[in-house]
mmCIF file of C-alpha atoms in Angstrom:
data_model
loop_
_atom_site.group_PDB
_atom_site.id
_atom_site.type_symbol
_atom_site.label_atom_id
_atom_site.label_comp_id
_atom_site.label_asym_id
_atom_site.label_seq_id
_atom_site.Cartn_x
_atom_site.Cartn_y
_atom_site.Cartn_z
ATOM 1 C CA MET I 1 77.053 158.466 96.702
ATOM 2 C CA LYS I 2 76.978 156.613 93.395
ATOM 3 C CA VAL I 3 79.796 158.734 91.975
ATOM 4 C CA LYS I 4 81.953 158.114 95.022
ATOM 5 C CA THR I 5 81.439 154.316 94.810
ATOM 6 C CA SER I 6 82.138 154.354 91.073
ATOM 7 C CA PHE I 7 85.335 156.299 91.712
ATOM 8 C CA TYR I 8 86.555 153.715 94.267
ATOM 9 C CA TYR I 9 85.823 150.835 91.866
ATOM 10 C CA LEU I 10 87.702 152.666 89.131
ATOM 11 C CA LEU I 11 90.705 153.077 91.429
ATOM 12 C CA LEU I 12 90.515 149.405 92.432
ATOM 13 C CA ILE I 13 90.467 148.261 88.810
ATOM 14 C CA PHE I 14 93.324 150.599 87.934
ATOM 15 C CA GLY I 15 95.356 149.280 90.876
ATOM 16 C CA LEU I 16 94.753 145.629 90.033
ATOM 17 C CA PHE I 17 95.660 145.892 86.369
ATOM 18 C CA SER I 18 98.496 148.407 86.589
ATOM 19 C CA CYS I 19 100.856 146.006 88.392
ATOM 20 C CA ASP I 20 103.188 144.144 86.055
ATOM 21 C CA ASP I 21 103.920 140.594 87.204
ATOM 22 C CA ASP I 22 106.943 140.405 84.901
ATOM 23 C CA ALA I 23 108.688 143.380 86.486
ATOM 24 C CA GLY I 24 110.662 141.113 88.808
ATOM 25 C CA PRO I 25 110.745 140.921 92.581
ATOM 26 C CA LEU I 26 109.544 143.788 94.703
ATOM 27 C CA VAL I 27 112.956 143.810 96.385
ATOM 28 C CA GLN I 28 116.003 144.573 94.254
ATOM 29 C CA CYS I 29 118.525 142.103 95.679
ATOM 30 C CA ALA I 30 121.548 143.892 94.205
ATOM 31 C CA ALA I 31 120.712 146.980 96.256
ATOM 32 C CA ILE I 32 120.920 145.150 99.602
ATOM 33 C CA ASP I 33 124.194 145.073 101.522
ATOM 34 C CA TYR I 34 123.972 142.137 103.899
ATOM 35 C CA ALA I 35 125.905 141.944 107.130
ATOM 36 C CA ILE I 36 126.793 138.275 107.098
ATOM 37 C CA PRO I 37 127.453 136.691 110.494
ATOM 38 C CA GLY I 38 130.964 135.428 111.034
ATOM 39 C CA LEU I 39 133.087 133.494 113.473
ATOM 40 C CA LEU I 40 134.927 135.716 115.917
ATOM 41 C CA VAL I 41 138.270 134.345 117.117
ATOM 42 C CA GLU I 42 139.719 135.773 120.311
ATOM 43 C CA ILE I 43 143.345 134.957 121.114
ATOM 44 C CA THR I 44 144.409 135.309 124.753
ATOM 45 C CA ASP I 45 147.117 134.118 127.090
ATOM 46 C CA ILE I 46 146.459 131.983 130.181
ATOM 47 C CA ASN I 47 145.660 135.152 132.195
ATOM 48 C CA GLY I 48 143.003 136.320 129.723
ATOM 49 C CA THR I 49 145.121 139.074 128.159
ATOM 50 C CA ASN I 50 144.143 139.652 124.520
ATOM 51 C CA LEU I 51 147.281 138.992 122.442
ATOM 52 C CA LEU I 52 146.015 141.093 119.535
ATOM 53 C CA ASP I 53 145.429 144.091 121.799
ATOM 54 C CA ASN I 54 148.760 143.928 123.662
ATOM 55 C CA GLY I 55 150.900 143.735 120.514
ATOM 56 C CA THR I 56 152.064 140.123 120.858
ATOM 57 C CA TYR I 57 150.733 139.670 117.326
ATOM 58 C CA ASN I 58 150.819 142.454 114.750
ATOM 59 C CA THR I 59 147.222 142.794 113.503
ATOM 60 C CA ALA I 60 148.510 143.783 110.046
ATOM 61 C CA GLU I 61 150.031 140.300 109.676
ATOM 62 C CA VAL I 62 147.174 138.239 111.139
ATOM 63 C CA LYS I 63 144.871 136.522 108.643
ATOM 64 C CA VAL I 64 143.012 133.275 107.987
ATOM 65 C CA VAL I 65 143.610 131.805 104.550
ATOM 66 C CA ILE I 66 142.907 128.754 102.438
ATOM 67 C CA GLY I 67 145.244 128.742 99.488
ATOM 68 C CA ASP I 68 145.519 132.368 98.353
ATOM 69 C CA THR I 69 142.097 133.448 99.640
ATOM 70 C CA ASN I 70 141.851 135.511 102.819
ATOM 71 C CA PHE I 71 138.641 134.814 104.759
ATOM 72 C CA SER I 72 139.246 137.202 107.627
ATOM 73 C CA ARG I 73 139.551 140.735 108.843
ATOM 74 C CA ILE I 74 140.570 142.240 112.162
ATOM 75 C CA MET I 75 137.832 143.870 114.229
ATOM 76 C CA GLU I 76 138.379 146.109 117.226
ATOM 77 C CA GLY I 77 135.471 146.208 119.655
ATOM 78 C CA GLU I 78 134.549 147.029 123.211
ATOM 79 C CA ASP I 79 135.591 143.558 124.342
ATOM 80 C CA GLY I 80 138.927 143.637 122.532
ATOM 81 C CA THR I 81 140.349 142.861 119.128
ATOM 82 C CA VAL I 82 139.220 139.681 117.385
ATOM 83 C CA ILE I 83 139.669 137.967 114.043
ATOM 84 C CA ASN I 84 136.371 137.912 112.150
ATOM 85 C CA ILE I 85 136.188 134.955 109.753
ATOM 86 C CA LEU I 86 133.704 134.976 106.897
ATOM 87 C CA LEU I 87 131.783 131.711 107.027
ATOM 88 C CA SER I 88 131.158 130.045 103.672
ATOM 89 C CA ASN I 89 131.179 126.643 102.032
ATOM 90 C CA ALA I 90 134.758 127.401 100.933
ATOM 91 C CA ILE I 91 136.046 126.872 104.488
ATOM 92 C CA ASN I 92 133.652 124.117 105.577
ATOM 93 C CA ASN I 93 135.657 121.084 106.788
ATOM 94 C CA LYS I 94 138.915 122.440 105.364
ATOM 95 C CA ASP I 95 142.166 123.255 107.119
ATOM 96 C CA ALA I 96 142.451 127.040 107.202
ATOM 97 C CA GLN I 97 145.833 128.538 108.008
ATOM 98 C CA VAL I 98 145.710 131.083 110.799
ATOM 99 C CA ILE I 99 148.772 133.206 110.078
ATOM 100 C CA LEU I 100 149.691 134.985 113.308
ATOM 101 C CA SER I 101 153.149 136.159 112.237
ATOM 102 C CA THR I 102 155.836 135.371 109.708
ATOM 103 C CA THR I 103 157.042 132.576 112.007
ATOM 104 C CA GLU I 104 153.793 131.252 113.512
ATOM 105 C CA THR I 105 150.946 129.580 111.626
ATOM 106 C CA ASP I 106 148.174 127.517 113.202
ATOM 107 C CA ILE I 107 145.359 125.416 111.736
ATOM 108 C CA LEU I 108 141.641 126.053 112.198
ATOM 109 C CA ARG I 109 138.958 123.659 110.969
ATOM 110 C CA VAL I 110 135.256 124.389 111.244
ATOM 111 C CA GLN I 111 132.260 122.241 110.425
ATOM 112 C CA LEU I 112 129.301 124.313 109.278
ATOM 113 C CA THR I 113 125.626 123.824 108.651
ATOM 114 C CA GLN I 114 123.813 126.080 106.224
ATOM 115 C CA ASN I 115 120.410 127.645 106.798
ATOM 116 C CA THR I 116 118.434 129.927 104.516
ATOM 117 C CA THR I 117 116.825 133.150 105.630
ATOM 118 C CA GLY I 118 113.482 132.901 103.812
ATOM 119 C CA PHE I 119 113.824 136.430 102.429
ATOM 120 C CA PRO I 120 113.101 137.085 98.729
ATOM 121 C CA CYS I 121 116.837 137.518 98.174
ATOM 122 C CA PHE I 122 118.396 134.180 99.101
ATOM 123 C CA PHE I 123 121.580 134.295 101.101
ATOM 124 C CA PRO I 124 122.894 131.551 103.351
ATOM 125 C CA ILE I 125 123.539 131.800 107.050
ATOM 126 C CA PHE I 126 126.139 129.396 108.379
ATOM 127 C CA LYS I 127 126.291 127.987 111.875
ATOM 128 C CA VAL I 128 129.478 126.551 113.319
ATOM 129 C CA GLU I 129 128.734 123.060 114.588
ATOM 130 C CA GLU I 130 132.316 122.182 115.522
ATOM 131 C CA ALA I 131 135.615 124.051 115.639
ATOM 132 C CA ARG I 132 139.114 122.666 116.103
ATOM 133 C CA TYR I 133 142.288 124.719 116.579
ATOM 134 C CA ASN I 134 145.559 122.821 116.104
ATOM 135 C CA GLY I 135 143.603 119.613 116.658
ATOM 136 C CA ILE I 136 141.968 120.784 119.921
ATOM 137 C CA ASP I 137 138.166 121.024 120.125
ATOM 138 C CA LEU I 138 136.865 124.505 120.876
ATOM 139 C CA THR I 139 133.662 125.615 122.544
ATOM 140 C CA VAL I 140 131.574 127.756 120.200
ATOM 141 C CA GLU I 141 129.794 130.599 121.971
ATOM 142 C CA GLN I 142 126.534 131.767 120.366
ATOM 143 C CA LEU I 143 126.301 135.554 120.353
ATOM 144 C CA PRO I 144 123.248 137.565 119.233
ATOM 145 C CA PHE I 145 124.624 137.995 115.693
ATOM 146 C CA ASN I 146 127.933 136.119 115.478
ATOM 147 C CA GLN I 147 129.594 133.073 116.967
ATOM 148 C CA LYS I 148 132.827 133.187 118.942
ATOM 149 C CA VAL I 149 135.683 130.908 119.942
ATOM 150 C CA SER I 150 138.490 131.711 122.357
ATOM 151 C CA ILE I 151 142.018 130.418 121.874
ATOM 152 C CA ILE I 152 144.479 130.340 124.744
ATOM 153 C CA LYS I 153 148.121 130.519 123.666
#
């Protein structure tokens, strides 16, 4: 019994002193690919027909930009095609151009609040507090992972 107890103490001491505190975090942040929540923008007509799905707007031309930076991508899902906008401080309270075609550009402005996740690797999560499209207030729908606004054209 004494040998067994001595063996466990030896393992405990080895375990306590073999860990290097200067080795950095236990999680290597560069190895994590985060799925950052975005703002989904659905564009429909008065009858609820998705204008990205029916070809009214060419999805290859649709983008949301500030200056030369594109903050969006087109996503096709079960509920139809939407514009997914990356939420960041770069678009907070700024007029973003929503380019729908070569002849039609609208303005989207969002007001964001920033929360932290509490994980060892800090990354911000943004919540849309207010959204305005061409000067009209939009209702922001909270989804399980993203937020969504619907625009009627």
